[in-house]
């Protein structure tokens, strides 16, 4: 089965953030906090909670060149500087490429080095790295270095606190492994390349889910306050049913009163007050009187609005401009018609006024039946009442021709039109005691409307002043805002007053009053809701976001990952694991019980297996097997597990043969030696006889063993040497060791270092 191709095809139906996560895992194996932050934003973006994010989903190009672990991991050494338990400082254990045996008696410090390995490598159980609990001084920060290499890469080092992915491929078997394999269900730690993507993706789901739940929790806490509304109203019912599906249109429809509805509400409130008055008959007359006055005031406002309307202003400006043009034309005629020897101002407006006055005097009184100017023999001048001479008569005839010319006629007409329009504005009555009384009475019915009308009248005064100044200065008034009109509101209010008076006159039943109360409550509730419209929209937005977070959280569910992991794991390793376990039991010569590996389902992306009794699967295995059998079964399970993977990195055993008799110790030694022919195997043991068995089986395969000795020297544990202890050496090597020690003692004796010599001689 091509695991990666299976995952690629399966991923096409996964949430977009998971496809990006799979791509990241193939490119960098592990995700950091920044990756999780980005994936969280991608998840949120897909559900409308964040801006659109750049997504690079898993594709064929990401599978190309993705090797299976990219090289074998080999451990070269572990160096303890200080700070781990009570181990001696500046000590180093070296490990060969094949089989390395690290021997140490009980309490020699061997377990301290094993704990460091468990914290750095893949171990079923880890233990805290403690300082020297017997020391009176402050504990030092542990400094311990593991030197290792991956494939052909140069060696690099791990220290306490590092998160080194490569070392996680080094498997560790210890006492914790026995409990996991025989007592609990366990996933396969050594998995074929690609299957670990399910585990990693499930963990990414948990990380993203945690962030989403934190954000959702914070959002859920910020509950917006909702207004108190009269019960059993449409607005209260709407508020109760408010949800993520409520639209802004729904809110506006119920929380916004139309102009007519607002007027209706005020009318109903006043009508109810009227009905509760002590003397309805008298109050009816008051209401009718107010209605009549309001209508009169409305007509007054209408007159002001008309006189100061933009159309009226445009007309008077046009009339003024026409007058100015007529004056220019008349002036041109004067310059050609009026002789220069005449009195200054002849032909001017003032002169024309005088001439027209003379005309009226002549036509009405002096010479009523004669055409003006009357210049026949014996005629007198109507202005000076002197006898007209020939020259004077001719001059008066020319004056009349000038005065009756079209230019002068146009000038007179333009002047009359302008003065008529000007007087309408200049003499316009805007505010006086009568209007102030009307506003005070209006205030009793509608405060806001009275303020608006009062402001409009002030604006009217300013508007008239501005217009008159513009006319006087011969300038344009510019863009003057139109006066708002409230005549319709006043007429409506007057109608309401009459209706209220009519209701008082006719009388109202209790049922009608209840209906009025109900209508007022409905409109009042909607009006109150309108004051909280922004809060309602914010609440809907919050509910929508919470729903979107719930969708996001659903996108982090691991059920689909677990299901696919189960299918792929079954196809890729379950049968292989079962077969390998049986083979490992045969290699260990375990025939005491019929035990097999059974798959027990998956959870959070992992697919689990468990050791069971073939003939009694429901019986707890640990209640049947002995301590030695349990250890043997766990070793077989460990070897079967590493055979499912395609990684030949190092493995480490910490006291693997505890509780095993000679027969199984020999089989385990044989199995470890065989494995050392394929990969690096490191064995920590306190069993000297077991180390001899390892040497024997390694020798039959022609394997070199590297020995390391951890000893307790001068009350200090953890001293490291590159050999087995004296008692573990063969006779030939013991003799060689004694000769070397003797040679050292001779040198001390010859150099006169008597104390040192005596100490070595006694040893």
XYZ file of C-alpha atoms in Angstrom:
763
model
C 0.000 0.000 0.000
C 1.309 3.472 -0.965
C 0.530 5.273 2.292
C 1.292 8.810 1.055
C -0.845 8.420 -2.074
C -3.702 7.162 0.091
C -3.340 10.184 2.378
C -3.186 12.586 -0.594
C -6.412 11.261 -2.095
C -8.121 11.241 1.302
C -6.994 14.798 2.078
C -8.947 16.254 -0.861
C -12.144 16.046 1.194
C -10.585 17.375 4.404
C -10.988 20.982 5.631
C -8.627 23.307 3.800
C -6.515 24.041 6.910
C -5.843 20.298 7.380
C -4.619 20.006 3.767
C -2.207 22.864 4.470
C -1.140 21.189 7.742
C -0.327 17.913 5.942
C 1.800 19.856 3.470
C 3.668 21.516 6.343
C 4.283 18.170 8.091
C 5.913 16.753 4.967
C 8.087 19.841 4.572
C 9.179 20.409 8.177
C 7.924 17.339 10.115
C 6.930 19.299 13.241
C 4.843 22.451 13.632
C 5.738 25.375 15.846
C 3.387 27.875 17.468
C 3.562 30.162 14.433
C 2.362 27.319 12.192
C -0.539 26.566 14.527
C -1.465 30.272 14.549
C -1.552 30.367 10.743
C -3.555 27.133 10.519
C -6.035 28.527 13.040
C -6.495 31.635 10.903
C -7.002 29.476 7.777
C -9.669 27.482 9.617
C -11.348 30.713 10.728
C -11.113 32.205 7.245
C -12.967 29.237 5.747
C -15.853 30.037 8.104
C -15.854 33.807 7.645
C -14.070 34.677 10.903
C -10.874 36.000 9.370
C -9.550 37.613 6.234
C -8.779 35.305 3.330
C -5.562 33.431 3.983
C -2.976 32.058 1.579
C -3.280 28.268 1.505
C -0.884 25.704 0.016
C -2.596 22.330 0.129
C -0.906 18.948 -0.009
C -0.264 17.897 -3.626
C 1.785 15.445 -5.716
C 4.791 17.766 -5.769
C 4.992 17.616 -1.978
C 5.161 13.809 -2.083
C 8.056 13.802 -4.539
C 11.355 13.364 -2.733
C 9.768 12.902 0.701
C 12.054 10.126 1.828
C 11.300 7.688 4.617
C 13.078 9.343 7.549
C 16.030 10.572 5.445
C 18.814 8.494 6.997
C 19.532 6.241 9.961
C 20.099 7.805 13.379
C 23.232 6.637 15.200
C 24.217 7.667 18.730
C 27.952 8.319 19.239
C 28.234 9.288 22.899
C 26.664 10.859 25.954
C 28.674 13.398 27.955
C 27.685 14.499 31.454
C 29.133 17.834 32.473
C 27.163 18.324 35.687
C 23.721 18.518 37.252
C 22.217 15.050 36.630
C 21.484 13.173 39.881
C 24.707 12.672 41.839
C 26.674 11.529 38.766
C 30.357 12.345 38.550
C 31.073 15.419 36.484
C 32.776 15.488 33.061
C 32.113 11.809 32.287
C 31.507 10.307 28.851
C 30.052 7.049 27.502
C 30.971 6.061 23.930
C 28.835 3.830 21.707
C 29.948 1.687 18.798
C 28.133 1.306 15.471
C 26.967 -2.242 16.284
C 26.500 -3.639 19.780
C 27.485 -1.630 22.852
C 27.138 -3.049 26.362
C 27.080 -0.577 29.243
C 27.642 -2.449 32.488
C 27.061 -1.021 35.914
C 26.337 -2.500 39.298
C 23.308 -1.389 41.275
C 23.567 2.285 42.364
C 26.600 2.777 40.131
C 24.830 5.611 38.220
C 23.865 3.668 35.121
C 20.167 4.575 35.513
C 20.981 8.304 35.498
C 22.373 8.025 31.969
C 19.387 5.878 30.937
C 16.959 8.597 32.169
C 18.657 11.148 29.940
C 18.193 8.873 26.938
C 14.513 8.388 27.756
C 13.943 12.145 27.843
C 15.587 12.588 24.436
C 14.488 9.455 22.547
C 11.254 7.555 21.927
C 10.391 5.881 25.219
C 7.116 4.489 26.511
C 7.740 6.142 29.848
C 9.947 9.039 30.920
C 11.384 9.995 34.275
C 12.330 13.423 35.568
C 15.999 14.357 35.436
C 16.767 15.334 39.022
C 19.762 17.073 40.506
C 21.786 15.766 43.444
C 19.102 15.458 46.134
C 21.778 14.609 48.726
C 23.723 17.815 48.143
C 23.416 20.755 50.538
C 24.255 23.252 47.784
C 21.824 24.628 45.206
C 21.115 22.285 42.327
C 22.977 23.028 39.120
C 21.137 23.207 35.827
C 21.670 19.815 34.143
C 24.162 19.976 31.284
C 24.410 16.721 29.389
C 25.137 16.263 25.685
C 24.143 13.401 23.394
C 26.221 13.281 20.215
C 24.440 11.674 17.263
C 24.293 11.749 13.478
C 21.636 11.192 10.831
C 22.744 9.271 7.750
C 25.877 10.786 6.286
C 25.380 14.138 7.986
C 28.057 15.371 10.410
C 27.393 14.697 14.107
C 25.305 17.152 16.116
C 24.418 17.413 19.797
C 21.289 17.324 21.923
C 21.060 18.844 25.384
C 18.363 18.941 28.052
C 15.354 20.955 26.882
C 15.951 20.504 23.145
C 13.156 19.130 20.967
C 15.187 17.055 18.531
C 12.940 15.164 16.137
C 15.682 12.843 14.848
C 16.414 11.399 18.311
C 12.718 10.573 18.629
C 13.410 7.826 16.088
C 15.710 6.073 18.578
C 13.587 3.510 20.403
C 14.009 2.708 24.109
C 12.896 -0.503 25.862
C 12.692 -0.425 29.655
C 10.462 -1.481 32.495
C 7.735 0.918 31.344
C 7.474 -0.887 28.003
C 6.412 -4.097 29.698
C 3.348 -2.456 31.246
C 2.377 -0.780 27.983
C 2.633 -3.886 25.848
C 1.028 -6.350 28.243
C -1.431 -4.270 30.285
C -2.599 -1.501 27.972
C -3.647 -0.979 24.416
C -0.840 0.713 22.527
C -0.333 2.414 19.207
C 2.616 1.431 17.051
C 5.506 3.707 17.900
C 7.714 2.478 15.015
C 5.423 3.172 12.072
C 5.999 3.144 8.311
C 6.745 6.591 6.913
C 3.491 8.457 6.321
C 1.353 6.829 8.996
C 2.747 9.274 11.522
C 0.983 12.018 9.533
C -2.322 10.868 11.040
C -0.901 11.201 14.559
C 0.572 14.610 13.800
C -2.593 15.857 12.117
C -4.681 14.711 15.092
C -2.337 16.605 17.422
C -2.595 19.684 15.180
C -6.394 19.375 15.450
C -6.093 19.472 19.231
C -3.802 22.518 19.112
C -6.035 24.439 16.685
C -9.143 23.376 18.597
C -7.659 24.676 21.848
C -7.078 28.106 20.330
C -10.562 28.188 18.798
C -12.245 27.160 22.043
C -10.357 29.858 23.937
C -11.505 32.511 21.464
C -15.069 31.190 21.471
C -15.123 31.132 25.267
C -14.009 34.759 25.380
C -16.674 35.693 22.839
C -19.350 33.782 24.753
C -18.569 35.720 27.924
C -19.159 39.114 26.318
C -22.959 38.897 26.398
C -24.485 42.195 25.343
C -27.224 43.630 27.627
C -30.715 43.393 26.201
C -33.364 46.070 26.858
C -36.323 45.467 29.155
C -39.511 45.561 27.079
C -43.216 45.259 27.911
C -44.213 41.600 27.956
C -46.504 40.043 25.367
C -45.453 42.473 22.671
C -44.085 41.644 19.237
C -40.819 43.432 20.112
C -40.344 41.372 23.304
C -41.057 38.157 21.382
C -38.596 39.205 18.693
C -35.932 39.833 21.334
C -36.498 36.397 22.866
C -36.077 34.677 19.494
C -33.006 36.685 18.473
C -30.462 34.326 16.857
C -27.662 34.089 14.332
C -30.307 33.726 11.607
C -31.864 37.113 12.419
C -31.027 39.581 9.652
C -30.425 43.360 9.883
C -33.564 43.738 7.746
C -35.557 41.904 10.428
C -34.170 44.270 13.082
C -34.924 47.391 11.061
C -38.439 46.190 10.269
C -39.479 45.911 13.905
C -37.144 48.401 15.605
C -37.867 51.346 13.292
C -41.122 53.272 13.562
C -42.291 54.989 10.409
C -43.104 58.676 10.572
C -46.815 57.884 10.637
C -46.322 55.309 13.406
C -44.357 57.795 15.518
C -47.118 60.363 15.099
C -49.693 57.713 15.899
C -47.892 56.766 19.109
C -47.805 60.341 20.384
C -51.455 60.768 19.455
C -52.482 57.649 21.346
C -50.547 58.631 24.451
C -52.260 62.014 24.521
C -55.637 60.476 23.751
C -55.316 58.169 26.744
C -54.394 61.137 28.936
C -57.429 63.005 27.592
C -59.694 60.106 28.523
C -58.375 60.201 32.074
C -58.938 63.980 32.477
C -61.223 65.189 35.308
C -63.487 67.384 33.112
C -63.729 65.914 29.566
C -66.288 68.498 28.360
C -64.121 71.518 29.174
C -61.018 69.801 27.844
C -62.815 69.084 24.567
C -63.299 72.837 24.072
C -59.642 73.492 24.929
C -58.533 70.987 22.316
C -60.742 72.521 19.622
C -59.416 76.001 20.430
C -55.825 74.755 20.212
C -56.597 73.126 16.887
C -57.975 76.389 15.479
C -54.933 78.362 16.647
C -52.544 75.778 15.236
C -54.200 76.002 11.840
C -53.809 79.787 11.907
C -50.180 79.430 12.903
C -49.703 76.893 10.121
C -50.990 79.428 7.574
C -48.581 82.028 8.956
C -45.645 79.633 8.569
C -46.784 78.765 5.077
C -46.750 82.477 4.180
C -43.195 82.827 5.542
C -42.029 79.719 3.701
C -43.540 81.012 0.450
C -42.103 84.529 0.832
C -38.616 83.226 1.633
C -38.639 80.215 -0.658
C -35.846 79.683 -3.128
C -38.292 80.481 -5.925
C -39.228 83.828 -4.330
C -35.573 84.684 -3.761
C -34.767 83.784 -7.337
C -37.602 86.016 -8.566
C -36.507 89.094 -6.603
C -32.891 88.634 -7.629
C -34.033 88.371 -11.231
C -36.214 91.519 -10.798
C -33.265 93.414 -9.308
C -31.017 92.400 -12.178
C -33.704 93.442 -14.676
C -33.888 96.853 -12.978
C -30.124 97.246 -13.185
C -30.151 96.437 -16.889
C -33.067 98.856 -17.501
C -31.170 101.588 -15.689
C -28.145 100.984 -17.918
C -30.260 101.216 -21.077
C -32.028 104.404 -19.887
C -28.684 105.981 -19.056
C -27.478 105.384 -22.574
C -30.605 107.113 -23.962
C -30.108 110.066 -21.630
C -26.573 110.563 -22.828
C -27.827 110.977 -26.422
C -31.159 112.746 -25.759
C -30.338 115.229 -23.004
C -28.335 118.290 -24.138
C -25.259 119.160 -22.111
C -26.354 122.774 -21.488
C -29.229 121.599 -19.290
C -29.118 121.405 -15.536
C -27.103 118.529 -14.109
C -29.308 115.504 -13.361
C -31.740 116.189 -16.112
C -33.098 112.842 -17.255
C -32.159 111.142 -14.007
C -34.537 109.081 -11.868
C -35.247 112.085 -9.678
C -35.926 114.253 -12.721
C -38.173 111.562 -14.191
C -40.149 111.453 -10.949
C -40.626 115.200 -11.151
C -41.673 114.993 -14.848
C -44.195 112.267 -14.136
C -45.630 114.338 -11.311
C -46.020 117.260 -13.780
C -47.766 114.913 -16.204
C -50.275 113.814 -13.587
C -50.904 117.471 -12.587
C -51.484 118.462 -16.246
C -53.702 115.497 -17.186
C -55.824 115.570 -14.035
C -56.012 119.236 -13.050
C -54.372 121.899 -15.280
C -55.224 120.648 -18.766
C -57.364 117.534 -18.308
C -58.546 117.423 -21.902
C -55.165 118.205 -23.474
C -52.326 115.912 -24.387
C -49.309 116.404 -22.224
C -47.287 118.522 -22.641
C -49.759 121.250 -23.693
C -47.708 123.850 -25.602
C -50.292 125.777 -27.671
C -50.382 129.602 -27.647
C -51.226 130.958 -24.240
C -50.285 127.675 -22.455
C -48.425 127.885 -19.166
C -45.637 125.560 -17.950
C -47.176 123.132 -15.461
C -43.909 123.146 -13.474
C -43.136 126.916 -13.271
C -46.539 128.293 -14.530
C -44.785 130.798 -16.817
C -45.849 131.642 -20.374
C -44.361 129.130 -22.760
C -42.136 130.516 -25.409
C -41.295 128.749 -28.643
C -37.922 127.478 -27.353
C -39.428 126.324 -24.084
C -42.279 124.557 -25.864
C -39.847 122.660 -28.078
C -37.741 121.662 -25.014
C -40.789 120.294 -23.249
C -41.734 118.312 -26.352
C -38.219 116.742 -26.380
C -38.480 115.993 -22.644
C -41.784 114.154 -23.288
C -40.277 112.182 -26.150
C -37.451 111.147 -23.822
C -39.754 110.301 -20.923
C -42.045 108.181 -23.088
C -39.252 106.267 -24.812
C -39.169 102.401 -24.406
C -36.062 102.549 -22.228
C -37.741 104.775 -19.721
C -40.916 102.755 -19.876
C -38.970 99.563 -19.179
C -37.138 101.243 -16.362
C -40.369 102.311 -14.687
C -41.885 98.864 -15.022
C -38.738 97.174 -13.680
C -38.632 99.552 -10.770
C -42.278 98.965 -9.909
C -41.834 95.187 -10.051
C -38.712 95.206 -7.900
C -40.181 97.534 -5.276
C -43.322 95.403 -5.050
C -41.282 92.223 -4.469
C -38.880 93.932 -2.082
C -41.697 95.234 0.084
C -43.094 91.691 0.446
C -39.830 90.576 2.026
C -38.918 93.746 3.898
C -42.365 94.089 5.446
C -42.810 90.346 6.116
C -43.971 89.698 9.685
C -42.064 86.691 10.990
C -42.181 86.709 14.795
C -44.234 88.757 17.208
C -46.221 88.243 20.398
C -48.839 86.261 18.527
C -46.344 83.797 17.079
C -44.596 83.421 20.424
C -47.936 82.565 22.014
C -48.559 79.985 19.284
C -45.187 78.370 19.925
C -45.879 78.224 23.674
C -49.187 76.494 22.983
C -47.517 74.133 20.514
C -45.011 73.227 23.215
C -47.844 71.818 25.304
C -48.587 69.261 22.587
C -45.215 68.525 21.031
C -41.978 69.801 22.567
C -39.689 68.607 19.780
C -41.927 70.099 17.073
C -42.123 73.418 18.931
C -38.333 73.569 19.131
C -38.032 72.785 15.434
C -40.564 75.488 14.493
C -38.888 78.027 16.775
C -35.543 77.280 15.175
C -37.095 77.606 11.715
C -38.446 81.060 12.531
C -35.020 82.180 13.734
C -33.566 80.866 10.498
C -36.242 82.796 8.587
C -35.138 86.064 10.225
C -31.513 85.333 9.354
C -32.497 84.337 5.837
C -34.445 87.574 5.253
C -31.553 89.678 6.622
C -29.109 87.880 4.371
C -31.314 88.433 1.310
C -31.824 92.142 2.016
C -28.076 92.643 2.490
C -27.381 90.857 -0.791
C -29.939 93.097 -2.579
C -28.457 96.219 -1.060
C -24.897 95.241 -1.909
C -25.885 94.170 -5.424
C -24.452 90.680 -4.752
C -25.796 87.180 -5.225
C -27.098 85.541 -2.012
C -25.234 82.328 -2.765
C -26.405 78.850 -1.780
C -28.882 79.537 1.017
C -30.302 76.353 2.631
C -34.045 75.976 2.112
C -36.208 76.552 5.157
C -37.637 73.287 6.514
C -41.424 73.134 6.294
C -43.505 72.086 9.292
C -46.922 73.139 8.043
C -47.903 69.535 7.347
C -46.905 68.492 10.879
C -48.920 71.383 12.301
C -51.937 70.446 10.219
C -51.588 66.810 11.308
C -51.367 67.873 14.925
C -54.447 70.043 14.474
C -56.285 67.039 13.010
C -55.244 64.954 16.012
C -56.531 67.595 18.414
C -59.877 67.557 16.658
C -59.989 63.735 16.771
C -59.142 63.772 20.466
C -61.886 66.320 21.048
C -64.304 64.157 19.071
C -63.352 61.103 21.203
C -64.104 63.085 24.350
C -67.407 64.182 22.897
C -68.472 60.661 21.908
C -66.932 58.846 24.911
C -64.809 55.601 24.915
C -65.624 52.144 26.320
C -63.255 50.123 28.543
C -62.592 47.660 25.721
C -61.592 50.518 23.445
C -59.298 51.848 26.155
C -57.656 48.414 26.527
C -57.148 48.282 22.764
C -55.526 51.710 22.897
C -53.247 50.575 25.759
C -52.248 47.476 23.792
C -51.421 49.502 20.702
C -49.407 51.993 22.775
C -47.439 49.129 24.401
C -46.653 47.601 21.008
C -45.445 50.885 19.526
C -43.562 51.859 22.707
C -41.782 48.474 22.796
C -40.724 48.855 19.183
C -39.576 52.416 19.873
C -37.486 51.201 22.846
C -36.038 48.430 20.718
C -34.998 51.023 18.154
C -32.838 52.784 20.756
C -30.796 49.557 21.067
C -30.581 48.782 17.360
C -26.784 48.928 17.215
C -26.536 46.666 20.267
C -28.956 44.200 18.647
C -26.922 44.124 15.448
C -23.764 43.608 17.510
C -25.466 40.750 19.378
C -26.487 39.087 16.109
C -22.923 39.457 14.876
C -21.664 37.851 18.107
C -24.101 34.939 17.739
C -23.028 34.497 14.109
C -19.385 34.423 15.163
C -20.094 31.859 17.881
C -21.862 29.680 15.299
C -18.909 30.124 12.945
C -16.523 29.108 15.755
C -18.624 25.993 16.286
C -18.196 25.189 12.586
C -14.465 25.760 12.938
C -14.316 23.454 15.961
C -16.173 20.795 13.963
C -13.400 21.130 11.384
C -10.941 19.988 14.094
C -12.813 16.764 14.873
C -10.446 13.785 14.707
C -13.067 11.118 13.964
C -12.370 11.167 10.224
C -8.630 11.080 10.879
C -9.002 8.137 13.235
C -11.226 6.260 10.754
C -8.778 6.710 7.884
C -5.835 5.922 10.160
C -7.552 2.673 11.128
C -8.112 1.690 7.496
C -4.597 2.568 6.365
C -2.974 1.118 9.488
C -4.817 -2.153 9.021
C -3.686 -2.315 5.411
C -0.144 -1.186 6.099
C 0.941 -2.700 9.406
C -1.672 -4.648 11.405
C -1.206 -7.923 9.574
C 2.535 -7.332 9.444
C 2.569 -6.650 13.191
C 0.643 -9.823 13.966
C 2.954 -11.943 11.819
C 6.093 -10.293 13.197
C 4.960 -10.859 16.795
C 4.526 -14.586 16.196
C 7.966 -14.751 14.590
C 9.522 -12.913 17.524
C 7.920 -15.324 19.990
C 9.439 -18.218 18.013
C 12.864 -16.550 18.097
C 12.578 -16.226 21.867
C 11.329 -19.821 22.075
C 8.178 -18.641 23.857
C 5.674 -21.481 23.730
C 4.159 -21.234 27.197
C 0.937 -19.494 26.119
C -0.925 -18.840 22.882
C -0.721 -15.027 22.699
C -1.475 -12.806 19.698
C -1.784 -9.142 18.679
C -5.329 -7.845 18.243
C -6.390 -4.466 16.849
C -8.737 -2.651 19.242
C -9.846 0.413 17.246
C -8.669 3.981 17.067
C -8.916 7.283 18.882
C -7.644 10.813 18.095
C -5.889 9.705 14.922
C -4.158 6.665 16.498
C -4.964 3.011 15.823
C -4.348 0.742 18.813
C -3.281 -2.864 19.337
C -3.246 -5.123 22.369
C -1.777 -8.486 23.386
C -4.488 -11.041 24.186
C -4.772 -14.731 24.947
C -5.907 -16.372 21.722
C -8.110 -18.892 23.477
C -9.405 -16.556 26.177
C -9.453 -13.059 24.662
C -11.606 -11.581 27.431
C -9.243 -12.675 30.205
C -6.771 -10.025 31.418
C -3.367 -11.190 30.195
C -1.527 -9.841 33.243
C -3.587 -12.065 35.531
C -2.358 -15.180 33.737
C 1.298 -14.611 32.836
C 4.246 -14.594 35.238
C 6.642 -11.687 35.610
C 9.180 -13.425 33.389
C 6.576 -14.290 30.755
C 5.342 -10.693 30.764
C 8.894 -9.404 30.164
C 9.445 -11.897 27.344
C 6.140 -10.976 25.655
C 6.927 -7.259 25.868
C 10.371 -7.794 24.276
C 8.738 -9.748 21.451
C 6.158 -6.979 20.997
C 8.911 -4.339 20.934
C 10.843 -6.168 18.206
C 7.653 -6.839 16.228
C 6.811 -3.161 16.433
C 10.153 -1.910 15.115
C 9.850 -4.342 12.204
C 6.702 -2.525 11.044
C 8.709 0.599 10.400
C 11.157 1.297 7.617
C 13.712 2.886 9.909
C 16.917 1.148 11.028
C 17.922 3.748 13.600
C 19.470 2.843 16.953
C 17.586 1.080 19.759
C 18.435 1.073 23.452
C 17.594 -1.553 26.104
C 17.648 -0.699 29.804
C 18.009 -3.925 31.857
C 15.996 -6.009 29.369
C 16.381 -9.393 31.167
C 15.163 -8.531 34.648
C 12.920 -11.378 35.871
C 14.088 -13.721 33.068
C 15.615 -17.128 33.764
C 18.758 -18.444 32.077
C 16.835 -19.952 29.159
C 15.131 -16.747 28.129
C 18.152 -14.605 28.953
C 20.091 -16.584 26.399
C 17.340 -16.210 23.795
C 17.131 -12.465 24.408
C 20.935 -12.137 24.118
C 20.813 -14.088 20.868
C 18.013 -11.816 19.554
C 19.863 -8.627 20.502
C 23.061 -9.811 18.845
C 21.119 -10.661 15.684
C 19.565 -7.186 15.680
C 22.988 -5.579 16.194
C 23.945 -7.059 12.847
C 21.252 -4.805 11.287
C 21.373 -1.637 13.396
C 23.045 0.016 16.370
C 22.014 -1.679 19.640
C 22.884 -0.245 23.058
C 22.288 -2.390 26.158
C 22.413 -1.084 29.731
C 22.683 -3.994 32.195
C 23.734 -4.806 35.735
C 23.779 -8.540 34.925
C 27.389 -9.605 34.352
C 26.375 -13.081 33.214
C 24.025 -11.560 30.614
C 26.889 -9.463 29.232
C 28.859 -12.705 28.719
C 25.921 -14.169 26.806
C 25.823 -11.083 24.593
C 29.548 -11.440 23.937
C 29.083 -15.116 23.038
C 26.269 -14.575 20.536
C 27.954 -11.538 19.029
C 31.087 -13.603 18.590
C 29.200 -16.300 16.666
C 28.183 -13.571 14.187
C 31.628 -12.002 14.056
C 30.390 -8.759 15.664
C 32.608 -6.440 17.643
C 31.236 -5.322 21.024
C 32.091 -2.010 22.556
C 32.065 -2.183 26.353
C 31.453 0.693 28.722
C 31.636 0.502 32.482
C 29.760 2.807 34.880
C 31.125 2.503 38.399
C 30.809 3.979 41.875
C 34.233 5.362 42.780
C 35.177 7.058 46.059
C 31.511 7.717 47.004
C 30.776 9.234 43.589
C 28.581 7.264 41.109
C 28.594 7.550 37.333
C 32.343 7.290 36.656
C 32.740 6.008 33.085
C 35.428 3.685 31.681
C 35.919 2.157 28.247
C 36.009 -1.443 29.451
C 34.234 -4.045 31.562
C 35.135 -4.363 35.249
C 38.087 -6.584 36.181
C 35.924 -9.514 37.281
C 34.106 -9.499 33.904
C 37.309 -9.765 31.842
C 38.642 -12.988 30.370
C 41.715 -14.487 32.050
C 44.095 -13.243 29.368
C 42.764 -9.679 29.635
C 42.839 -9.840 33.446
C 46.564 -10.752 33.330
C 47.130 -7.927 30.861
C 45.287 -5.521 33.130
C 47.399 -6.563 36.188
C 50.619 -6.128 34.217
C 49.597 -2.620 33.242
C 48.757 -1.763 36.854
C 52.087 -3.258 38.008
C 53.942 -1.150 35.480
C 52.190 1.985 36.810
C 53.134 1.049 40.389
C 56.824 0.549 39.418
C 56.941 4.004 37.915
C 55.522 5.500 41.115
C 58.048 3.552 43.237
C 61.017 4.610 41.104
C 59.899 8.257 41.161
C 59.744 8.245 44.966
C 55.986 8.788 45.222
C 55.652 6.452 48.166
C 52.000 7.204 49.243
C 50.721 6.818 45.691
C 52.784 3.651 45.245
C 51.490 2.082 48.457
C 47.868 2.824 47.459
C 48.344 1.223 44.027
C 50.248 -1.738 45.523
C 47.412 -2.479 47.953
C 44.905 -2.355 45.065
